[in-house]
XYZ file of C-alpha atoms in Angstrom:
557
model
C -251.218 -20.480 -43.493
C -250.985 -22.205 -40.101
C -253.207 -25.029 -41.390
C -250.354 -26.235 -43.625
C -247.654 -26.306 -40.931
C -245.432 -29.377 -40.770
C -242.760 -30.126 -38.141
C -240.294 -28.770 -37.357
C -242.188 -25.509 -36.852
C -240.534 -22.189 -36.109
C -242.840 -21.525 -33.161
C -241.306 -18.158 -32.246
C -241.937 -16.690 -35.715
C -243.685 -13.315 -35.878
C -244.258 -12.590 -39.595
C -246.677 -9.720 -38.957
C -244.929 -8.191 -35.926
C -248.211 -8.765 -34.138
C -248.322 -9.675 -30.461
C -251.855 -11.047 -30.747
C -250.850 -13.337 -33.636
C -247.966 -14.765 -31.601
C -250.288 -15.261 -28.621
C -252.721 -17.270 -30.753
C -249.890 -19.462 -32.046
C -248.736 -20.277 -28.505
C -252.330 -20.998 -27.476
C -252.317 -23.625 -30.304
C -255.842 -22.528 -31.249
C -255.237 -21.781 -34.958
C -253.021 -24.864 -35.274
C -255.108 -27.445 -33.427
C -258.746 -26.365 -33.398
C -259.837 -27.602 -36.812
C -257.674 -30.735 -36.587
C -259.121 -31.726 -33.216
C -262.671 -31.153 -34.471
C -262.063 -33.427 -37.461
C -260.649 -36.138 -35.212
C -263.543 -35.833 -32.777
C -266.281 -35.798 -35.412
C -264.834 -38.129 -38.065
C -262.279 -40.262 -36.219
C -259.728 -39.477 -38.934
C -256.501 -41.141 -37.790
C -254.365 -39.415 -40.431
C -255.490 -36.055 -39.087
C -254.836 -37.311 -35.552
C -251.292 -38.234 -36.546
C -250.801 -34.782 -38.054
C -252.052 -33.130 -34.859
C -249.897 -35.358 -32.651
C -246.776 -34.550 -34.669
C -247.427 -30.817 -34.284
C -248.153 -31.170 -30.555
C -244.988 -33.209 -29.960
C -242.959 -30.673 -31.915
C -244.407 -27.905 -29.749
C -243.752 -29.588 -26.376
C -240.249 -30.452 -27.576
C -239.724 -26.778 -28.396
C -240.881 -25.772 -24.889
C -238.542 -28.358 -23.311
C -235.567 -27.096 -25.324
C -236.225 -23.554 -24.135
C -235.765 -24.622 -20.519
C -237.994 -24.713 -17.420
C -241.400 -23.059 -17.342
C -241.041 -19.426 -16.304
C -243.297 -17.705 -13.726
C -245.990 -15.408 -15.062
C -244.508 -12.280 -13.495
C -240.965 -13.046 -14.695
C -241.255 -14.009 -18.362
C -238.141 -15.013 -20.252
C -237.182 -13.770 -23.714
C -240.064 -15.890 -25.075
C -242.881 -13.774 -23.608
C -245.684 -16.016 -24.909
C -244.229 -19.434 -24.049
C -245.790 -19.305 -20.576
C -248.289 -16.514 -20.996
C -251.248 -17.143 -18.646
C -254.137 -17.290 -21.107
C -252.109 -19.122 -23.772
C -251.239 -21.872 -21.260
C -254.888 -22.240 -20.258
C -256.079 -22.448 -23.863
C -253.552 -24.997 -25.150
C -253.684 -27.412 -22.214
C -257.026 -29.052 -23.224
C -255.707 -29.692 -26.764
C -252.660 -31.516 -25.426
C -254.801 -33.569 -23.022
C -257.277 -34.481 -25.779
C -254.508 -35.626 -28.130
C -252.986 -37.811 -25.414
C -256.310 -39.594 -24.867
C -257.148 -39.816 -28.578
C -253.723 -41.274 -29.334
C -254.232 -43.959 -26.700
C -257.780 -44.688 -27.867
C -256.727 -45.287 -31.480
C -253.435 -46.926 -30.475
C -251.251 -44.578 -32.514
C -249.080 -43.185 -29.700
C -245.829 -45.089 -28.950
C -244.717 -45.161 -25.284
C -242.052 -42.500 -25.845
C -244.580 -40.070 -27.313
C -247.052 -40.813 -24.540
C -244.362 -40.078 -21.929
C -243.425 -36.840 -23.713
C -247.036 -35.606 -23.668
C -247.613 -36.687 -20.055
C -244.498 -34.890 -18.852
C -245.521 -31.721 -20.663
C -249.047 -31.918 -19.243
C -247.595 -32.374 -15.753
C -245.552 -29.197 -16.282
C -248.643 -27.353 -17.518
C -250.713 -28.565 -14.544
C -248.040 -27.510 -12.049
C -247.748 -24.087 -13.686
C -251.523 -23.520 -13.742
C -251.919 -24.726 -10.163
C -249.359 -22.212 -8.848
C -251.298 -19.293 -7.369
C -248.674 -16.717 -8.374
C -249.294 -17.643 -12.023
C -253.036 -17.164 -11.659
C -254.627 -13.874 -12.778
C -257.337 -13.129 -10.234
C -260.619 -11.458 -11.066
C -260.576 -11.326 -14.855
C -261.051 -13.524 -17.907
C -257.409 -14.656 -18.078
C -257.768 -16.404 -14.733
C -260.976 -18.043 -15.925
C -259.208 -19.464 -18.989
C -256.340 -20.718 -16.828
C -258.682 -22.639 -14.522
C -260.833 -23.862 -17.408
C -257.709 -25.394 -18.949
C -256.706 -26.972 -15.634
C -260.228 -28.350 -15.152
C -260.329 -29.824 -18.645
C -256.953 -31.485 -18.042
C -257.898 -32.852 -14.628
C -261.304 -34.207 -15.652
C -260.131 -35.765 -18.915
C -257.169 -37.545 -17.289
C -258.973 -38.746 -14.138
C -258.769 -42.366 -15.355
C -255.041 -42.018 -16.098
C -253.802 -40.353 -12.899
C -255.361 -39.148 -9.648
C -256.489 -35.595 -10.360
C -258.967 -35.050 -7.509
C -256.951 -32.250 -5.922
C -256.574 -30.503 -9.283
C -260.316 -30.656 -9.969
C -261.187 -29.276 -6.538
C -258.673 -26.409 -6.683
C -259.430 -25.370 -10.272
C -263.207 -25.448 -9.682
C -262.874 -23.352 -6.518
C -260.825 -20.667 -8.264
C -263.045 -20.707 -11.339
C -266.202 -20.133 -9.292
C -264.461 -17.396 -7.293
C -263.385 -15.539 -10.440
C -266.822 -15.983 -11.961
C -268.402 -14.260 -8.957
C -265.876 -11.423 -9.315
C -266.348 -10.902 -13.054
C -270.017 -11.726 -13.696
C -272.903 -10.173 -11.769
C -275.844 -12.207 -10.470
C -277.875 -10.718 -13.346
C -275.531 -12.247 -15.898
C -273.614 -9.080 -16.834
C -269.908 -9.476 -17.457
C -268.075 -6.680 -15.661
C -264.944 -6.339 -17.802
C -266.406 -3.449 -19.759
C -266.727 -5.113 -23.176
C -269.729 -6.700 -24.967
C -267.389 -8.902 -27.026
C -265.703 -10.237 -23.906
C -269.144 -10.831 -22.398
C -269.812 -13.266 -25.255
C -266.353 -14.839 -24.939
C -266.766 -15.490 -21.214
C -270.351 -16.681 -21.760
C -269.138 -19.412 -24.131
C -266.350 -20.326 -21.713
C -268.843 -20.741 -18.850
C -271.103 -22.878 -21.019
C -268.227 -25.204 -21.924
C -266.776 -25.323 -18.405
C -270.143 -26.047 -16.795
C -270.405 -29.123 -19.027
C -266.972 -30.290 -17.858
C -267.885 -29.762 -14.197
C -271.232 -31.525 -14.563
C -269.371 -34.625 -15.774
C -267.392 -34.930 -12.514
C -269.224 -35.915 -9.297
C -266.930 -33.845 -7.086
C -267.930 -30.509 -8.673
C -271.310 -31.362 -10.217
C -273.224 -28.980 -7.937
C -270.927 -26.091 -8.853
C -271.361 -27.025 -12.493
C -275.111 -26.658 -12.184
C -274.748 -23.201 -10.678
C -272.296 -22.234 -13.405
C -274.746 -23.386 -16.067
C -277.439 -21.102 -14.624
C -275.049 -18.130 -14.758
C -274.266 -18.961 -18.390
C -277.995 -18.984 -19.171
C -278.353 -15.472 -17.742
C -275.371 -14.308 -19.785
C -276.926 -15.834 -22.917
C -280.111 -13.882 -22.273
C -278.181 -10.683 -21.646
C -276.056 -10.894 -24.800
C -279.113 -9.963 -26.883
C -279.116 -6.517 -25.271
C -275.814 -6.092 -27.115
C -277.382 -6.427 -30.563
C -277.964 -3.208 -32.504
C -280.581 -3.001 -35.295
C -277.884 -3.667 -37.921
C -276.925 -6.912 -36.151
C -273.581 -5.593 -34.866
C -272.421 -5.281 -31.261
C -271.934 -1.822 -29.706
C -268.249 -0.953 -29.493
C -267.716 -0.334 -25.787
C -264.351 -1.068 -24.168
C -262.188 -3.637 -25.957
C -264.753 -4.588 -28.593
C -264.381 -4.785 -32.365
C -267.205 -3.970 -34.758
C -268.413 -7.555 -35.221
C -271.723 -9.264 -35.821
C -273.646 -10.416 -32.765
C -273.807 -14.044 -33.891
C -274.661 -15.133 -30.327
C -278.186 -13.685 -30.610
C -279.959 -14.624 -33.868
C -282.354 -12.048 -35.261
C -285.990 -12.564 -34.296
C -285.162 -15.404 -31.909
C -287.129 -15.638 -28.672
C -284.181 -14.245 -26.674
C -283.807 -11.364 -29.130
C -287.509 -10.479 -28.934
C -287.431 -10.592 -25.132
C -284.474 -8.162 -25.078
C -286.487 -5.170 -26.261
C -287.586 -2.008 -24.542
C -285.845 -0.044 -21.814
C -283.810 -1.758 -19.108
C -281.364 -0.546 -16.477
C -278.747 -2.522 -14.545
C -278.024 -0.069 -11.742
C -275.075 -1.587 -9.893
C -273.508 -2.892 -13.078
C -273.625 0.639 -14.501
C -275.505 -0.112 -17.707
C -278.691 1.152 -19.365
C -280.051 0.118 -22.773
C -283.009 1.120 -24.913
C -283.480 -1.387 -27.708
C -286.059 -1.915 -30.474
C -285.746 -3.220 -34.060
C -285.353 0.404 -35.215
C -283.484 2.167 -32.381
C -280.610 1.496 -30.011
C -279.171 3.568 -27.186
C -276.672 2.348 -24.618
C -274.879 4.177 -21.816
C -272.163 2.739 -19.581
C -270.734 4.012 -16.324
C -269.204 1.049 -14.612
C -265.933 0.185 -12.973
C -265.610 -2.780 -10.637
C -261.857 -2.951 -10.031
C -261.542 -4.890 -13.293
C -259.328 -2.735 -15.464
C -258.174 -5.334 -18.006
C -260.483 -4.227 -20.824
C -261.846 -0.957 -19.449
C -261.214 2.414 -21.048
C -261.435 5.899 -19.544
C -265.019 6.189 -20.786
C -267.318 6.588 -17.773
C -270.648 7.960 -18.924
C -269.997 7.235 -22.593
C -272.786 6.098 -24.906
C -273.542 4.771 -28.395
C -276.607 5.605 -30.475
C -278.302 4.011 -33.494
C -281.363 5.584 -35.147
C -282.721 6.586 -38.543
C -281.312 3.378 -40.062
C -277.672 3.938 -39.157
C -275.125 4.285 -36.371
C -274.963 7.903 -35.254
C -272.762 8.152 -32.158
C -270.020 5.521 -31.954
C -267.144 4.509 -29.709
C -263.525 4.062 -30.746
C -263.268 0.340 -29.966
C -260.297 -1.868 -29.163
C -257.668 -1.300 -31.891
C -255.447 -4.030 -30.408
C -253.242 -4.843 -27.449
C -250.208 -2.818 -28.506
C -249.703 -0.473 -25.579
C -246.734 1.235 -27.214
C -248.671 2.238 -30.358
C -250.331 5.639 -30.476
C -253.665 4.270 -31.733
C -253.985 2.014 -28.661
C -253.001 4.854 -26.337
C -255.677 6.981 -27.996
C -258.364 4.263 -27.888
C -258.026 3.758 -24.130
C -257.843 7.444 -23.211
C -260.666 9.830 -22.425
C -260.489 11.861 -25.634
C -261.559 8.812 -27.672
C -264.971 8.570 -25.978
C -268.274 10.408 -25.676
C -267.684 11.822 -22.226
C -266.957 14.960 -20.258
C -263.214 15.544 -20.604
C -262.320 16.580 -17.096
C -260.378 14.676 -14.457
C -259.599 11.761 -16.786
C -256.338 11.428 -18.740
C -256.814 12.024 -22.446
C -254.001 9.568 -23.206
C -253.161 6.384 -21.304
C -249.594 5.219 -21.835
C -246.732 3.649 -19.907
C -246.545 4.385 -16.201
C -249.344 6.940 -16.457
C -251.687 4.136 -17.521
C -250.890 1.927 -14.516
C -250.965 4.896 -12.154
C -254.385 5.949 -13.392
C -256.006 2.550 -12.926
C -254.620 2.355 -9.385
C -255.921 5.795 -8.417
C -259.340 5.978 -10.047
C -262.152 5.543 -7.505
C -263.906 2.216 -7.834
C -267.634 1.772 -8.350
C -269.501 3.912 -10.846
C -273.093 3.142 -11.652
C -276.487 4.256 -12.867
C -277.991 6.324 -10.060
C -281.545 6.616 -11.348
C -283.757 6.404 -14.415
C -287.160 7.627 -15.535
C -289.454 7.417 -18.537
C -292.673 8.843 -19.887
C -294.570 8.430 -23.120
C -291.727 9.791 -25.286
C -288.572 10.251 -23.248
C -286.143 8.064 -21.331
C -283.773 9.444 -18.699
C -280.590 7.906 -17.315
C -278.581 9.529 -14.512
C -275.097 8.080 -14.210
C -272.260 8.672 -11.778
C -268.739 8.926 -13.130
C -266.190 9.186 -10.312
C -262.916 10.866 -11.160
C -259.721 11.422 -9.258
C -260.525 14.762 -7.608
C -264.177 15.336 -8.377
C -267.399 13.655 -9.447
C -269.373 14.112 -12.643
C -273.072 13.297 -12.755
C -274.361 12.910 -16.284
C -278.030 12.998 -17.253
C -278.896 11.538 -20.641
C -282.353 12.250 -22.058
C -283.250 10.052 -25.007
C -286.177 10.352 -27.386
C -286.106 7.385 -29.801
C -285.770 8.324 -33.437
C -285.185 11.986 -32.693
C -282.730 13.213 -30.059
C -280.234 12.677 -27.251
C -279.692 15.487 -24.738
C -276.584 15.322 -22.540
C -276.465 17.280 -19.258
C -273.185 17.233 -17.321
C -272.860 18.588 -13.795
C -269.481 18.698 -12.072
C -269.218 18.398 -8.290
C -265.879 19.565 -6.904
C -264.747 17.892 -3.702
C -262.907 21.016 -2.627
C -264.450 24.466 -3.087
C -260.944 25.897 -3.552
C -260.256 23.708 -6.580
C -259.574 25.553 -9.797
C -261.600 24.598 -12.844
C -260.211 25.677 -16.203
C -263.294 24.659 -18.127
C -265.241 21.629 -19.257
C -265.229 19.868 -22.612
C -267.902 17.567 -23.996
C -266.742 15.218 -26.731
C -268.971 13.413 -29.259
C -267.759 10.833 -31.771
C -269.912 10.260 -34.826
C -270.146 7.421 -37.326
C -267.455 7.535 -40.065
C -270.220 8.013 -42.644
C -271.303 11.316 -41.064
C -269.226 14.271 -42.259
C -269.310 17.910 -41.305
C -271.670 19.914 -43.510
C -271.246 23.557 -44.623
C -272.792 26.132 -42.276
C -276.471 26.792 -42.849
C -278.564 29.793 -41.939
C -280.621 29.219 -38.822
C -284.344 29.862 -39.406
C -285.318 33.371 -38.339
C -288.254 32.154 -36.243
C -285.987 29.977 -34.048
C -283.483 31.109 -31.415
C -279.936 30.706 -32.713
C -277.928 28.346 -30.452
C -274.526 29.479 -29.104
C -272.624 26.778 -30.987
C -273.752 24.051 -33.378
C -272.532 21.675 -36.074
C -274.374 19.771 -38.807
C -273.210 16.342 -39.970
C -274.649 14.277 -42.794
C -274.110 11.246 -45.018
C -276.486 12.065 -47.869
C -279.426 10.215 -46.305
C -279.692 11.834 -42.880
C -278.524 14.908 -40.997
C -277.505 15.076 -37.348
C -277.343 18.371 -35.494
C -274.994 18.839 -32.525
C -276.338 21.878 -30.658
C -274.547 23.295 -27.626
C -277.092 24.835 -25.243
C -274.803 26.265 -22.561
C -274.210 30.049 -22.416
C -272.285 31.449 -25.370
C -269.846 33.476 -23.240
C -266.520 31.695 -23.176
C -267.675 28.655 -25.171
C -265.919 27.290 -28.257
C -266.345 24.406 -30.677
C -263.739 22.247 -32.417
C -264.107 19.532 -35.064
C -261.619 16.741 -35.755
C -261.472 14.058 -38.403
C -258.447 11.856 -38.982
C -256.007 14.147 -37.202
C -252.602 12.531 -36.707
C -250.693 14.765 -34.266
C -252.071 14.394 -31.665
C -254.329 11.567 -32.751
C -257.993 12.613 -32.862
C -260.992 11.516 -34.866
C -260.525 7.791 -35.462
C -262.518 4.653 -34.776
C -261.190 1.098 -34.947
C -263.523 -1.578 -36.371
C -260.924 -4.384 -36.277
C -257.450 -5.324 -35.088
C -254.909 -2.632 -36.038
C -257.403 -0.926 -38.341
C -258.299 2.746 -37.947
C -260.989 4.636 -39.863
C -261.393 8.433 -39.711
C -264.559 9.727 -38.090
C -265.818 13.163 -37.119
C -265.481 14.362 -33.520
C -267.348 17.439 -32.275
C -266.000 18.937 -29.052
C -267.608 21.798 -27.135
C -265.601 23.710 -24.541
C -267.048 26.025 -21.907
C -265.321 27.926 -19.112
C -268.378 27.634 -16.854
C -267.850 24.910 -14.238
C -270.552 25.597 -11.658
C -273.537 25.181 -13.993
C -274.839 22.297 -16.101
C -273.140 21.814 -19.465
C -275.766 20.809 -22.025
C -275.627 19.556 -25.623
C -278.473 18.232 -27.773
C -277.903 15.781 -30.631
C -280.906 15.818 -32.967
C -281.684 13.808 -36.106
C -283.597 15.688 -38.810
C -283.164 17.384 -42.152
C -283.948 20.889 -40.825
C -282.345 22.882 -38.004
C -284.086 21.754 -34.804
C -286.265 23.850 -32.560
C -284.367 23.002 -29.369
C -283.560 24.964 -26.239
C -282.962 24.597 -22.527
C -283.731 26.757 -19.526
C -282.804 26.317 -15.857
C -285.548 28.207 -13.979
C -283.872 27.438 -10.669
C -281.406 24.843 -9.355
C -282.629 21.289 -9.785
C -285.143 22.126 -12.518
C -284.622 21.792 -16.264
C -287.000 22.940 -18.977
C -286.187 21.337 -22.339
C -287.897 22.500 -25.517
C -287.902 20.298 -28.610
C -290.190 20.609 -31.630
C -292.415 23.057 -29.783
C -292.945 20.728 -26.821
C -291.691 21.349 -23.313
C -290.207 18.650 -21.109
C -289.877 19.480 -17.409
C -287.253 17.557 -15.453
C -286.392 17.581 -11.764
C -282.718 16.751 -11.349
C -281.297 16.147 -7.883
C -277.941 14.781 -6.823
C -278.955 11.134 -7.136
C -282.415 11.159 -8.727
C -284.274 12.298 -11.835
C -288.016 12.599 -12.476
C -290.206 13.894 -15.277
C -292.688 16.545 -14.157
C -294.880 16.366 -17.243
C -295.772 13.933 -19.996
C -295.697 15.517 -23.463
C -297.903 13.726 -25.988
């Protein structure tokens, strides 16, 4: 219980062998947050003394360990001067220095100790080689430097610090957040984290005349992010697990609030690579983005999540945790853990292969086009790979079906293609059902699987030619790891994965996912290149599919 810590504290302890736990300790967040709030709200001097004693013990520990180490050359204490931890703890130390002076409880020796430590922190944060450009870690570094500089402006001259930190913060904001308020680090949970950081930092900047204009601009970006976060709320109140996101409640968007009601319907963010259909009953989200920000991205271009019929149907694996040496993390980041076409992307990301992949993958994937009619919504996404390009068309009919059409474009006609595999990850509640006889009046699909949870049945129907196609199901397989989702840190839950494999590479690969108690009447025909004829429930949907556009040719009613 970190709330009961008393000096001297064993700051390097790691009782759970958990890197994230150690990081939080060195950020001082679990130690200081509640104490600082009580001091700020109640003026409790006993709590202030407790917080000061812990802070002085911590800075004394850092001093005993020697000089601050550069970010790229960490010492044996890897978290002592870890970029984000330094940025997070600096405001706590600055606040305690000022609070101690205000209440007159800090002797000169303690004041000098805190000031010297803050000077070391400021110098470390100001050094460009310690700054992480273009991702949230750099934002937290500069937010900490800004908070320090603004809060101590009446103690020392911090004008240069304020100017430099604000400049870098605004630069990183432009790199990581689009003008439409979409965070580009590939994670709804990190979108909310950065949104709250921008809201707090804009308030700090607005309080200083030198950067007040930038603070106003930052506040407007935070407002757009606050509006956007409601598009990340599924009907059950949880966030969609895309990228490094746990299965948590979307507490940033209250149910039935004005922002939540405005974030309904169908919306596409083309350059950001995001499309969402959202109502109180249904949710469908597809992502195909990559903007040179690899920190929290997975190999999941063209992946999607789906909620209908009162439950999550198609899910994503999630974060698991930042333990790159553990198999579950390697699995979660790799291609096989996502609802994508498994071709040209590494199924496992580990060690040097992980770094090599993120350096080589082409940058800039996006939503090419979209269309809608009275019943259907279409999203055409581009997923660049290392040697080829995959265009994925997703046809969504709320409450009923998702149809996935993958088309591979080889950059070199001489390239060999050993086959294509479509992978679909279902909610842990949905389990494979025994084979059922297909109704005699319906065409029997080449390959199909039925999954159910006792309340609903989902049919995965492969519509590509039967010749050379196979189907495999996984659930909780250990070697190699397949069929798991991770709702929380270092937690894995078995789920069912359906994977279709076809040896045909020069034609569209098509799978329909249909919700319904009975085998679906579903089929697909390709009358000629660029035309698709989809049949579902006796209705025909005609689609014109070109390289970078999609249109509906009819409007079934």
